[in-house]
Short mmCIF file of C-alpha atoms in Angstrom, two decimals:
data_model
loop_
_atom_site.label_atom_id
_atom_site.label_comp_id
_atom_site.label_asym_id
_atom_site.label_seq_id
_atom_site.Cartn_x
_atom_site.Cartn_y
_atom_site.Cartn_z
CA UNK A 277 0.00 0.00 0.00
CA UNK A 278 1.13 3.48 -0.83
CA UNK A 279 1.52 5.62 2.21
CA UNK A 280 -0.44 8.52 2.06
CA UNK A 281 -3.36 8.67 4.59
CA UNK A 282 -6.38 8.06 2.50
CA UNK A 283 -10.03 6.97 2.58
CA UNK A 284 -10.93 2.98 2.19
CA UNK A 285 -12.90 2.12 -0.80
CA UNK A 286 -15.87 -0.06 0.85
CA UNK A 287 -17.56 -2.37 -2.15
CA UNK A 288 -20.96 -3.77 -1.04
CA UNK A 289 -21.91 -7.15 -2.41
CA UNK A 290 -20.18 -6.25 -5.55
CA UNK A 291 -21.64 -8.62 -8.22
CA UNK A 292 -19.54 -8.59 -11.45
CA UNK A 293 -15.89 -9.32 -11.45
CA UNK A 294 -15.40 -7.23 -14.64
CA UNK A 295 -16.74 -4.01 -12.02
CA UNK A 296 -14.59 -5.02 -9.34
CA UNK A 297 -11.35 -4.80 -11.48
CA UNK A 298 -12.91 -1.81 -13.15
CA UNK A 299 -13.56 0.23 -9.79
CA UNK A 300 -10.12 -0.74 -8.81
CA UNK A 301 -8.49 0.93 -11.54
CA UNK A 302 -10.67 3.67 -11.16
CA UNK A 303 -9.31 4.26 -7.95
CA UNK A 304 -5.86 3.60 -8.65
CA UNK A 305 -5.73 6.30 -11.65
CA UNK A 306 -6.22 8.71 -8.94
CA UNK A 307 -3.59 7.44 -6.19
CA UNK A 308 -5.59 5.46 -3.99
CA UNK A 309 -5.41 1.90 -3.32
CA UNK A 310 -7.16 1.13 -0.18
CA UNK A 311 -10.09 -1.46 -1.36
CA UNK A 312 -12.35 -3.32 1.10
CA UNK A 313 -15.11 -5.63 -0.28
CA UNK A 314 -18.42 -7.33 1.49
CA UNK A 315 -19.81 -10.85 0.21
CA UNK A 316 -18.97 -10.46 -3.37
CA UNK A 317 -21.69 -12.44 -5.28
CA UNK A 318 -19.05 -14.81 -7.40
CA UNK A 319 -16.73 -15.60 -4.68
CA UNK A 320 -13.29 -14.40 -4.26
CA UNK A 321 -10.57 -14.14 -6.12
CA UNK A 322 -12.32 -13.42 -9.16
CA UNK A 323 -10.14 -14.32 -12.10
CA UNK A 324 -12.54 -11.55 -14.06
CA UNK A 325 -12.09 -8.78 -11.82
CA UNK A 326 -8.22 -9.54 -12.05
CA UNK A 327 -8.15 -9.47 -15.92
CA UNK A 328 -9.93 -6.26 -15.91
CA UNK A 329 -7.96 -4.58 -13.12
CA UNK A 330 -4.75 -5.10 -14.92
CA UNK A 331 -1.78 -2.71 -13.85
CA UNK A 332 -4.08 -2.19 -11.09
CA UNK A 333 -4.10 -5.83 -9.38
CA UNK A 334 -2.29 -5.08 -6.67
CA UNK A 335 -5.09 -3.15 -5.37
CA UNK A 336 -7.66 -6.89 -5.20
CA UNK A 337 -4.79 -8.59 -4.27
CA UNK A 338 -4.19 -6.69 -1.08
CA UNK A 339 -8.32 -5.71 -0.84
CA UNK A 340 -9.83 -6.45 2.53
CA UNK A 341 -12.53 -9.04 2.53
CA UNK A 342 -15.46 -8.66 4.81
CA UNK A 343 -18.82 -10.81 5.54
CA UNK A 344 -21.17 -7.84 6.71
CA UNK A 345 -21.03 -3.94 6.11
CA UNK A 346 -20.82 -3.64 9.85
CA UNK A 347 -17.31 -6.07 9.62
CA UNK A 348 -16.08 -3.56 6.71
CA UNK A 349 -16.74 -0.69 8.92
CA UNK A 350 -15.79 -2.16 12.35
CA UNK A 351 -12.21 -0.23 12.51
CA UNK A 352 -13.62 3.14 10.27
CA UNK A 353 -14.51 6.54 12.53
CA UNK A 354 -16.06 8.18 9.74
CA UNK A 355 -18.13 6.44 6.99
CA UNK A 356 -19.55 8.19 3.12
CA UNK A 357 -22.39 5.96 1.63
CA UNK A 358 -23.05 7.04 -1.71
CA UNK A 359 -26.41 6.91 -3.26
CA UNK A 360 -28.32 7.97 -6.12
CA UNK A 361 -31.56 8.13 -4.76
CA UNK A 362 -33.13 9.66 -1.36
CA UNK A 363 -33.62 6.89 1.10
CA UNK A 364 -36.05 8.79 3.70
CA UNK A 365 -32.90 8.81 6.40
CA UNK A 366 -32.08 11.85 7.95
CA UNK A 367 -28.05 12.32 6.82
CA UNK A 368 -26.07 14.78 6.01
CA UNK A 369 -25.29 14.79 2.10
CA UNK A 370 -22.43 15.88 0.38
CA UNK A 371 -21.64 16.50 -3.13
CA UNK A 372 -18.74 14.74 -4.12
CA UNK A 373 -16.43 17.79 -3.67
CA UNK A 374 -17.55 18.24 -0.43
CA UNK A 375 -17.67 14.57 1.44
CA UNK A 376 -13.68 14.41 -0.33
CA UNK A 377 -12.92 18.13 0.76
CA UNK A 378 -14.12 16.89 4.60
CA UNK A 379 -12.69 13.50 4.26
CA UNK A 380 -9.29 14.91 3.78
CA UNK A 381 -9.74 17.23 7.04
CA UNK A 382 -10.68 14.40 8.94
CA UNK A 383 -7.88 11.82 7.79
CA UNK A 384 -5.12 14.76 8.00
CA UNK A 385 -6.51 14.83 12.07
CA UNK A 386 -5.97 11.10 11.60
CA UNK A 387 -9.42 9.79 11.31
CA UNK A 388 -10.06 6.58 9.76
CA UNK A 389 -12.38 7.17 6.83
CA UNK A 390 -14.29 5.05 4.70
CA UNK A 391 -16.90 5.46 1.37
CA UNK A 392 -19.27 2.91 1.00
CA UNK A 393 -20.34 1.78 -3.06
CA UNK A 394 -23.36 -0.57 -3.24
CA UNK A 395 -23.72 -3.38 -5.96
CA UNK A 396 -24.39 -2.61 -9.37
CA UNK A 397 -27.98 -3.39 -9.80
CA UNK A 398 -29.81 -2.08 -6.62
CA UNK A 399 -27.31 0.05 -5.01
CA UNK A 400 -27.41 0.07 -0.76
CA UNK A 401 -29.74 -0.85 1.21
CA UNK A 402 -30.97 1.09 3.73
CA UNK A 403 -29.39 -0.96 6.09
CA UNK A 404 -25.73 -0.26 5.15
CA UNK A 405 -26.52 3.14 4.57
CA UNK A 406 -27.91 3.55 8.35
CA UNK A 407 -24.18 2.51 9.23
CA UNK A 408 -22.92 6.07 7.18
CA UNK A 409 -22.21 9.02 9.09
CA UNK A 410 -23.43 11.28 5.66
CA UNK A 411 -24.34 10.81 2.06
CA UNK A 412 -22.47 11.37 -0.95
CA UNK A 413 -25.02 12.41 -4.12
CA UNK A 414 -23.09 12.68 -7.45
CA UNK A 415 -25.79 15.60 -9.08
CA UNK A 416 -26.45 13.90 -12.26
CA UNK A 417 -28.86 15.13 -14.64
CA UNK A 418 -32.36 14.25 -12.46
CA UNK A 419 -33.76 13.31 -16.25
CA UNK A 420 -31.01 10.69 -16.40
CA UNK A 421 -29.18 9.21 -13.94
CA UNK A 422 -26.89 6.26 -15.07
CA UNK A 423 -23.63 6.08 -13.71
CA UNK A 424 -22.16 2.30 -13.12
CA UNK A 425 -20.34 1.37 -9.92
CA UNK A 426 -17.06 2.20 -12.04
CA UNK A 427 -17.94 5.91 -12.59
CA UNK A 428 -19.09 6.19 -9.11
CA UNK A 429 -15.74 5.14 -7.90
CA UNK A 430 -13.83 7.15 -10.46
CA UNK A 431 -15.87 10.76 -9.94
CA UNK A 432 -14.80 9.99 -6.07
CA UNK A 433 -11.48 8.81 -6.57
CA UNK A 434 -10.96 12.16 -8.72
CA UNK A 435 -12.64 14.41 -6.29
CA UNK A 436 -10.44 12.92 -3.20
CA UNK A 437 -7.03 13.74 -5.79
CA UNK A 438 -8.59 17.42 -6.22
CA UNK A 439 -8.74 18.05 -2.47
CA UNK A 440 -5.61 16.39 -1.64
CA UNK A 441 -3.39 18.20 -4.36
CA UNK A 442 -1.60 21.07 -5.34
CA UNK A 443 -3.91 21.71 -8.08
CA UNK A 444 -2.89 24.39 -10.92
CA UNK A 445 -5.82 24.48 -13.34
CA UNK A 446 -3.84 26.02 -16.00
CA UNK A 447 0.14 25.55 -17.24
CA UNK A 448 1.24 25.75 -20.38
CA UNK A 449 3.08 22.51 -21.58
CA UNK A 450 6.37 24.68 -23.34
CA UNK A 451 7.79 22.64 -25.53
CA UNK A 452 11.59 23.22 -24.63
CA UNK A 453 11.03 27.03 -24.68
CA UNK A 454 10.42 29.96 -22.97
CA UNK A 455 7.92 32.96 -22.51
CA UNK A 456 9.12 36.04 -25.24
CA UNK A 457 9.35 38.91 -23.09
CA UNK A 458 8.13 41.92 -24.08
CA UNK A 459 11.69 43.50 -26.14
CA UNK A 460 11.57 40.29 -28.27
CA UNK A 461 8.21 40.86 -29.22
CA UNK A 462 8.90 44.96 -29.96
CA UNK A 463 11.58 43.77 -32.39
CA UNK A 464 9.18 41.56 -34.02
CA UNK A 465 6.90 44.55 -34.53
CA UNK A 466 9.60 46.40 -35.73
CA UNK A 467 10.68 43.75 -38.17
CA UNK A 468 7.26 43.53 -39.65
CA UNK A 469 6.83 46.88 -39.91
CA UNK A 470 9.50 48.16 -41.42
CA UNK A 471 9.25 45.07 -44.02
CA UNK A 472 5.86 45.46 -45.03
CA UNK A 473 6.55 49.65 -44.88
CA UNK A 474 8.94 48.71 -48.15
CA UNK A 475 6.31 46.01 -49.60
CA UNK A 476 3.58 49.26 -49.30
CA UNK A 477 1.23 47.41 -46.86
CA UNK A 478 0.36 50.69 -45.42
CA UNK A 479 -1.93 52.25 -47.40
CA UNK A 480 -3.53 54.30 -48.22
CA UNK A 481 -1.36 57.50 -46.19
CA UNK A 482 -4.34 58.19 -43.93
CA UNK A 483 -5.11 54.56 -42.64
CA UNK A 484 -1.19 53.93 -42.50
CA UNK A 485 -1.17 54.97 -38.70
CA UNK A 486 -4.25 53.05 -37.63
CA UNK A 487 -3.07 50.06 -39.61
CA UNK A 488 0.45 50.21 -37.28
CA UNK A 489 -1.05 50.48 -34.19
CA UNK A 490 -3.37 47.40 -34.92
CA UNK A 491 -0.31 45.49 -35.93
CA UNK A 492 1.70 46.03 -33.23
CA UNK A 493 -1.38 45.54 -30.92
CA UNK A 494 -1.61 41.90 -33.02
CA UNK A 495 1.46 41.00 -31.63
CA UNK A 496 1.24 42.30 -28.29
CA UNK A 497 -1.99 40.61 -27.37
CA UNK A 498 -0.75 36.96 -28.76
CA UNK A 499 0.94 34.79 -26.13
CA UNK A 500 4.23 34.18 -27.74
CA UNK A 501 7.32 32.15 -26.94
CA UNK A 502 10.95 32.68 -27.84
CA UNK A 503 10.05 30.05 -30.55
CA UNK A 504 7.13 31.66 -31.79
CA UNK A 505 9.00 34.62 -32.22
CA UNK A 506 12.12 33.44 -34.16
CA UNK A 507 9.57 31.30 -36.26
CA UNK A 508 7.45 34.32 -37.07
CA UNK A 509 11.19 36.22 -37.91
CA UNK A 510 11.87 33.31 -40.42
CA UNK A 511 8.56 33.26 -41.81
CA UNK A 512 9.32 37.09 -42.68
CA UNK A 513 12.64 36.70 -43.82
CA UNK A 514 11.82 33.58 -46.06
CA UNK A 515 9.61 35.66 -48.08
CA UNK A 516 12.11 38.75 -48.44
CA UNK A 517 14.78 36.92 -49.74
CA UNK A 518 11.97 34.84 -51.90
CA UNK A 519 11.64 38.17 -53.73
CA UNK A 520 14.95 38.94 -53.77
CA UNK A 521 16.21 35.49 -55.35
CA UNK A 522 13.27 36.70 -57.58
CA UNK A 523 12.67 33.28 -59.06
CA UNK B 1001 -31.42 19.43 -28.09
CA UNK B 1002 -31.37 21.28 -24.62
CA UNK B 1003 -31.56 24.74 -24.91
CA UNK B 1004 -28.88 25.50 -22.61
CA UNK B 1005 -25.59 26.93 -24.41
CA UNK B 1006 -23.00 24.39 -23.90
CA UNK B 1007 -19.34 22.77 -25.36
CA UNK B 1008 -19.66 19.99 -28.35
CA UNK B 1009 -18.07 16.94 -27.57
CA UNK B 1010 -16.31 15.62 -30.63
CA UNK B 1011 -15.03 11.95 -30.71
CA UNK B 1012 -12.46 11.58 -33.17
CA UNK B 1013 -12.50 8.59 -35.04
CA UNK B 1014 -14.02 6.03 -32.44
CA UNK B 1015 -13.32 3.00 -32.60
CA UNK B 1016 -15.98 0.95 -30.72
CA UNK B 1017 -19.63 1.14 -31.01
CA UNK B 1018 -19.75 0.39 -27.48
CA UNK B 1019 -17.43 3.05 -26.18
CA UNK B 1020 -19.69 5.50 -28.55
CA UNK B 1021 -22.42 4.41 -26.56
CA UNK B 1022 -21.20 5.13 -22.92
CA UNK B 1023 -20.13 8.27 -24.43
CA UNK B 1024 -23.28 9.18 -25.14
CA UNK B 1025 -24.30 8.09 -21.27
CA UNK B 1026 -21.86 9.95 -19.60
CA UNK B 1027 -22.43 12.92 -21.07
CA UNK B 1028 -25.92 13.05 -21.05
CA UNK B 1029 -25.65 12.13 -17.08
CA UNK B 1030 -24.20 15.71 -16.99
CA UNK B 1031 -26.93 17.31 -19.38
CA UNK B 1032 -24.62 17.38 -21.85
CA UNK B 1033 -25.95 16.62 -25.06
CA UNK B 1034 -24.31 17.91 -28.65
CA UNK B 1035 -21.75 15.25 -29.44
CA UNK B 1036 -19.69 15.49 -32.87
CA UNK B 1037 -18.40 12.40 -34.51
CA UNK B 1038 -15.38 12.39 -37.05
CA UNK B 1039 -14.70 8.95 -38.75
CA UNK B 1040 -16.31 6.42 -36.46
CA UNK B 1041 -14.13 3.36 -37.85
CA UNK B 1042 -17.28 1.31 -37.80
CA UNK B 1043 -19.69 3.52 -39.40
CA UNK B 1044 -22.25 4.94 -38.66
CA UNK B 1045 -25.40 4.46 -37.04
CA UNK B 1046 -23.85 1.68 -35.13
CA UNK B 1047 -25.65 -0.76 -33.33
CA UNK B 1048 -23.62 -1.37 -30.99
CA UNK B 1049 -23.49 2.41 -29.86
CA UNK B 1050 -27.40 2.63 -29.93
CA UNK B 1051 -27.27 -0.54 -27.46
CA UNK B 1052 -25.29 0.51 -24.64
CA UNK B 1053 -26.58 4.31 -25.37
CA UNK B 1054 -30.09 2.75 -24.15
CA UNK B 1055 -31.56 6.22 -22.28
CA UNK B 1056 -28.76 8.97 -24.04
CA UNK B 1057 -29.60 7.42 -27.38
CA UNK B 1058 -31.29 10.61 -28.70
CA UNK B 1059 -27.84 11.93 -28.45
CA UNK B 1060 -26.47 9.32 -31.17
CA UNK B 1061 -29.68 10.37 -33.58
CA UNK B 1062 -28.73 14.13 -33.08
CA UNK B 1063 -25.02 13.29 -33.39
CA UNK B 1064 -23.52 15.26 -36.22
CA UNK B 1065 -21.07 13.51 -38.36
CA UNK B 1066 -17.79 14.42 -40.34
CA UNK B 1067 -14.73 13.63 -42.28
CA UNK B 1068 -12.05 15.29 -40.79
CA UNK B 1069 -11.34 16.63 -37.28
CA UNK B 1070 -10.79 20.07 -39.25
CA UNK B 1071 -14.46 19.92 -40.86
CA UNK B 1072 -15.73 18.86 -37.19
CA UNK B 1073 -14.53 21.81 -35.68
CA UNK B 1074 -15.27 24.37 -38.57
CA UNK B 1075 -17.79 26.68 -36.63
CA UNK B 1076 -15.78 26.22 -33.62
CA UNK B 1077 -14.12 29.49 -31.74
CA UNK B 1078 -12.14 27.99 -28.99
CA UNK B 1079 -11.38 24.20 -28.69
CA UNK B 1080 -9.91 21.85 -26.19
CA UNK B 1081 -7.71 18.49 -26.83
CA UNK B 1082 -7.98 16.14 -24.30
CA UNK B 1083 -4.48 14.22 -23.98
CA UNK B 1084 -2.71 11.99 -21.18
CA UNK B 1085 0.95 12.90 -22.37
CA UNK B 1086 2.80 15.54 -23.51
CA UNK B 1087 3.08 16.12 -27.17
CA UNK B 1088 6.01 18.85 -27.28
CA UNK B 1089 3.55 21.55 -28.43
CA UNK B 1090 3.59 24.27 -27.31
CA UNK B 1091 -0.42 25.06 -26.03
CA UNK B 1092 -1.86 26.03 -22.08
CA UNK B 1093 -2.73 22.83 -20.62
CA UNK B 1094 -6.01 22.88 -18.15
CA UNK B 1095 -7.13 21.01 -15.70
CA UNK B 1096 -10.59 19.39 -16.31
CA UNK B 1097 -11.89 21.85 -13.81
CA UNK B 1098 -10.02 25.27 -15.12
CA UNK B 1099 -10.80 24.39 -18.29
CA UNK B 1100 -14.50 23.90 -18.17
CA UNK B 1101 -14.67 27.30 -16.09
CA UNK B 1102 -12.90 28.89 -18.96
CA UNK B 1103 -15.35 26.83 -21.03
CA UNK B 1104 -17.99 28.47 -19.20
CA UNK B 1105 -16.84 32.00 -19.52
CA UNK B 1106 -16.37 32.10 -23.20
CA UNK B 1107 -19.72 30.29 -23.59
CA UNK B 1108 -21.34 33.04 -21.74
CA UNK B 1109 -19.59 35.49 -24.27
CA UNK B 1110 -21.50 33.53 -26.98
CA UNK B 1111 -17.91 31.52 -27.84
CA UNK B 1112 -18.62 28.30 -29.41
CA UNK B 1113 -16.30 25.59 -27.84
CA UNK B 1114 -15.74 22.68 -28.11
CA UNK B 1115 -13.59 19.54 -27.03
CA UNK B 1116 -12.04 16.90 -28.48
CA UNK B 1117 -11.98 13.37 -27.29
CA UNK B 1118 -8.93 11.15 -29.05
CA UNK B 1119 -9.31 7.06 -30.79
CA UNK B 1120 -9.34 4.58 -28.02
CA UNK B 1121 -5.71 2.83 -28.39
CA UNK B 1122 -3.78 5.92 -29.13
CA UNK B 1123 -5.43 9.14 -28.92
CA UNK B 1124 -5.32 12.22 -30.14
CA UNK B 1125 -2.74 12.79 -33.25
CA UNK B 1126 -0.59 15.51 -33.06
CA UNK B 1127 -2.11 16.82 -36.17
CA UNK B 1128 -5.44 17.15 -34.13
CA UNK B 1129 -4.09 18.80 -31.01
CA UNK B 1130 -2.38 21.22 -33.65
CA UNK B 1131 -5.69 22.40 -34.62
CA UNK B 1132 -6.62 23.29 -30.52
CA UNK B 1133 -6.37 26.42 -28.55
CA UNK B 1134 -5.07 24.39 -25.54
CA UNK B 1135 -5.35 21.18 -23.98
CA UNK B 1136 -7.02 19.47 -20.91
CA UNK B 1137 -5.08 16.44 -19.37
CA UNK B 1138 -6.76 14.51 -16.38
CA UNK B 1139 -4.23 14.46 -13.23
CA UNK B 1140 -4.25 10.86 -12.97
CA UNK B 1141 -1.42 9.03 -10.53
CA UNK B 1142 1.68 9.05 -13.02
CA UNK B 1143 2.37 5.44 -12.30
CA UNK B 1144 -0.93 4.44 -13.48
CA UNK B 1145 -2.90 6.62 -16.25
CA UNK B 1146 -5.99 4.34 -18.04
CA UNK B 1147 -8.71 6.49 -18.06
CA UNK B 1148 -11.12 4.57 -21.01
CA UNK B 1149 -12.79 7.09 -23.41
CA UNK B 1150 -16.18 6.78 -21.76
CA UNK B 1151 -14.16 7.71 -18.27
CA UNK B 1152 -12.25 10.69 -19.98
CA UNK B 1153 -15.65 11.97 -21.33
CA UNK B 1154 -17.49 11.73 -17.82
CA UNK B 1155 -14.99 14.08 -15.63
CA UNK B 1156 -15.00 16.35 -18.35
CA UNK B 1157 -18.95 16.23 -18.55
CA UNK B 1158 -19.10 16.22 -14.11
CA UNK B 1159 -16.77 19.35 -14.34
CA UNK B 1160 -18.87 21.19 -16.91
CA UNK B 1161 -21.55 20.71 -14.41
CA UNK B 1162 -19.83 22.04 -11.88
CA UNK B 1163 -18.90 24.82 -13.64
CA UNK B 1164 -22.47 26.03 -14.83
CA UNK B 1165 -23.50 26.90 -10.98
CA UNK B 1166 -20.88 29.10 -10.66
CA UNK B 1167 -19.96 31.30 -13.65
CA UNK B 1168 -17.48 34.34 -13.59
CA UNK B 1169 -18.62 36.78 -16.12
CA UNK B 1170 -16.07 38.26 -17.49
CA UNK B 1171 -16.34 40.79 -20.63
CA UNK B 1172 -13.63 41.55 -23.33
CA UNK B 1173 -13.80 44.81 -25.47
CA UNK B 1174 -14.12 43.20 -29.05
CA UNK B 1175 -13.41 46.59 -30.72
CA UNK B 1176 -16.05 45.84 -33.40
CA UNK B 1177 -14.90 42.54 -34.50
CA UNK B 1178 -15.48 39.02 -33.02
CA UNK B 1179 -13.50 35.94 -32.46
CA UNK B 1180 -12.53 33.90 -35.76
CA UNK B 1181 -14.37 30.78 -36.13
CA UNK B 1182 -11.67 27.71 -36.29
CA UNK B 1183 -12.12 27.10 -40.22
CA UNK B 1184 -11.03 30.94 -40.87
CA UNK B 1185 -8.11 29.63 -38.81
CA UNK B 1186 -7.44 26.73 -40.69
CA UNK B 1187 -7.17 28.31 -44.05
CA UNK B 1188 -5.19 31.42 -42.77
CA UNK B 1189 -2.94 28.75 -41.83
CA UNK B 1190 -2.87 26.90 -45.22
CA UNK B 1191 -2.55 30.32 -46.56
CA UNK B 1192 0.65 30.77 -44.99
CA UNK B 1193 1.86 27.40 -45.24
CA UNK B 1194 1.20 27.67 -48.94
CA UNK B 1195 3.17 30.74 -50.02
CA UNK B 1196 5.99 29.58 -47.40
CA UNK B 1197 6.27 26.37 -49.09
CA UNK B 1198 6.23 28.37 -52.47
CA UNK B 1199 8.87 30.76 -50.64
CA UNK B 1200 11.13 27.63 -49.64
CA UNK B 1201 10.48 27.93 -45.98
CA UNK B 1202 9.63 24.77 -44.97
CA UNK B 1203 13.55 23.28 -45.20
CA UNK B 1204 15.83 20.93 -44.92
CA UNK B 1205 13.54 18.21 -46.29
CA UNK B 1206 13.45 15.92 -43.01
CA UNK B 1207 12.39 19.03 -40.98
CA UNK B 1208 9.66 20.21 -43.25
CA UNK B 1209 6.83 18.41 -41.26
CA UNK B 1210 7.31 19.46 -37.78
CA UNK B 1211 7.94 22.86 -39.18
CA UNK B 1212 4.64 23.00 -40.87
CA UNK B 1213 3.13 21.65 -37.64
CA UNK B 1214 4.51 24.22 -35.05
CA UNK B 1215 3.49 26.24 -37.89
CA UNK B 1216 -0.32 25.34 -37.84
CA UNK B 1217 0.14 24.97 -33.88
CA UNK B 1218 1.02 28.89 -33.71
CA UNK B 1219 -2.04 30.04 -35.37
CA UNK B 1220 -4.88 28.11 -33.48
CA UNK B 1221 -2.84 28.93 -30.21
CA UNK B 1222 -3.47 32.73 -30.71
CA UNK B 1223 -6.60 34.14 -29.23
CA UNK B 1224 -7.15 35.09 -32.71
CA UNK B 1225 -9.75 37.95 -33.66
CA UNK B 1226 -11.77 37.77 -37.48
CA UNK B 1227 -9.59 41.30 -38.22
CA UNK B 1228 -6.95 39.90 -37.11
CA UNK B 1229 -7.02 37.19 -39.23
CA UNK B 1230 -8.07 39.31 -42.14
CA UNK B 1231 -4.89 41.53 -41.32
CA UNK B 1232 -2.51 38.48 -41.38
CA UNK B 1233 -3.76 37.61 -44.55
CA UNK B 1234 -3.06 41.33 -45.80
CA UNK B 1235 0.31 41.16 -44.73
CA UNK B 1236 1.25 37.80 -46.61
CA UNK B 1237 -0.66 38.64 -49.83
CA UNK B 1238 1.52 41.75 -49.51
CA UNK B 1239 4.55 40.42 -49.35
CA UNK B 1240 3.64 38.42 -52.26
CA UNK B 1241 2.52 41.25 -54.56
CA UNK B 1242 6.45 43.02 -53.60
CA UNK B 1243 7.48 40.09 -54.64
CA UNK B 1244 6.06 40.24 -57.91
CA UNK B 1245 5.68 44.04 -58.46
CA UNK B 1246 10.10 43.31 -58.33
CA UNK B 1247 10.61 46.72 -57.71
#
């Protein structure tokens, strides 16, 4: 096991191998690999679930198995039940966001946390779910609600790596170069317009000023690199000396 | 369709019927419903789509179809590649979650956006991602990245969702012109790369294809105005007429 504090995975009465190996790499994309299961239908080990868990294997071969939710909870402080439907319990219920954004306050003051996923078909009973501290509710479209144990796992899994990370929501992948700063792109300008002044761009006389300014404006408001720059210099060049070769 | 403004999804070249299907599912879990298809290897309608589609399968009949990733995103203004590695272009990469915010923002500025979803096996060509403003790439565990298509397609859809509760409006002065639909793009770009190969640009031989696609990677990288494209044209066809004037 990796080990970074992190919730258990709780699988209900799981009854298809194929979604046990699915839910496991579900889980694993996102880092965690703490998988409990309860009275899978087909027995265990499930030679399905471990041909659809692949890379992820480890995680059934080191899953906890349990008879009885209560067994699967026994050593857990604070237990997530997730459920698509309203089940007439009073609960607390969390969006995903939230039961992962609490879940990681609880386990960084070293709680033992656990989310509960029921079987495919039927989902929990109200039974396990009495055994939850809250509710997780993925808000799916109410016209058309259809997500598989899989996705259940996976929109959790992903919204316990969101809370848990250093999360930039935008880089810029750079391609072995660099930001232009700001006199590389002012002797870009300048190239251009002093190229296309001799190729009589600006015209006519009056517009010639307002056709500058919107040039050098182009350039200034496009996010260049030190690549983009030197490419956009060769592009010039290429077609001076293509009129000068005069072919 | 929904009324609600929204990103097209557009699966590029699909392999399985099946994986079209729970496409279809996941995004329609999210209320998202305008999917774009380029090439589906099986063609199309598929049965096997329409099968595991079951309650999203009005999103198959409303599907629209096309040849080319370029044709798909035509009317586009903004678009999104969704890739799991780096592809040494130079682009912003997003999170799911900043990019569907931005998503949100430019669709409240009456942007059309949309995102594109890569082939099963392999993904996304490079000469599809050249053709995006910027990518989105899932922060799954490095050690283990297999997000399936229908997977990829789900977070996106769940973070759209998110998004929509919580918009930031944000305005930009358009000085009387408006953002340049992706197929004005595309053909400024073949403009260019057409005179430059004239010109002799594109050399040594061995280097002529990456230099044609950092090339076509410049131009849908830059938040790129109709005037300005209309100016960029200018200044090539000006350069050209120099050329030929031979004064």
């Amino acid at each position: 096991m990796t080990p970074d504090p992190q919730p258990s995975f709780v699988l209900i009465r799981p009854q298809m191998g194929e979604n046990i190996g699915a839910a496991a790499r579900a889980m694993w994309n996102f880092g965690l690999d703490r998988m409990r299961i309860t009275a899978p239908r087909d027995g265990w080990p499930n030679q399905k679930a471990v041909a659809m868990a692949s890379g992820a294997g480890r995680l059934l071969d080191e899953a906890r198995m349990f008879d009885t939710t209560a067994d699967a909870l026994a050593d857990c402080t604070y237990v997530f039940a997730t459920t698509a439907r309203q089940r007439g319990l009073t609960k607390p219920v969390f969006s995903p966001e939230g039961a992962m954004k609490k879940a990681a306050e609880m386990i960084a003051q070293g709680q033992n946390v656990a989310v509960l996923f029921g079987p495919e078909r039927a989902g929990l009973e109200n039974d396990d779910i009495a055994r939850a501290n809250a509710i997780i509710s993925v808000p799916v479209n109410p016209e058309f609600a259809s997500l598989n144990l899989a996705q259940c796992v996976l929109l959790t899994a992903y919204e316990w790596q969101r809370q848990v990370a250093e999360i930039t929501h935008e880089t810029v992948d750079m391609a072995k170069t660099d930001w232009a700063e700001n006199i590389e792109v002012e002797k870009l300008s300048d190239h251009y317009e002093q190229r296309l002044e001799e190729a009589g761009f600006f015209f006519p006389l009056p517009k010639s000023e307002g056709m500058k300014t919107n040039l050098r404006n182009f350039w200034s408001r496009m996010p260049l690199t030190r690549a983009d720059v030197q490419m956009m210099h060769g592009v010039l060049r290429q077609m001076v000396r293509w009129k000068e070769r005069d072919d």
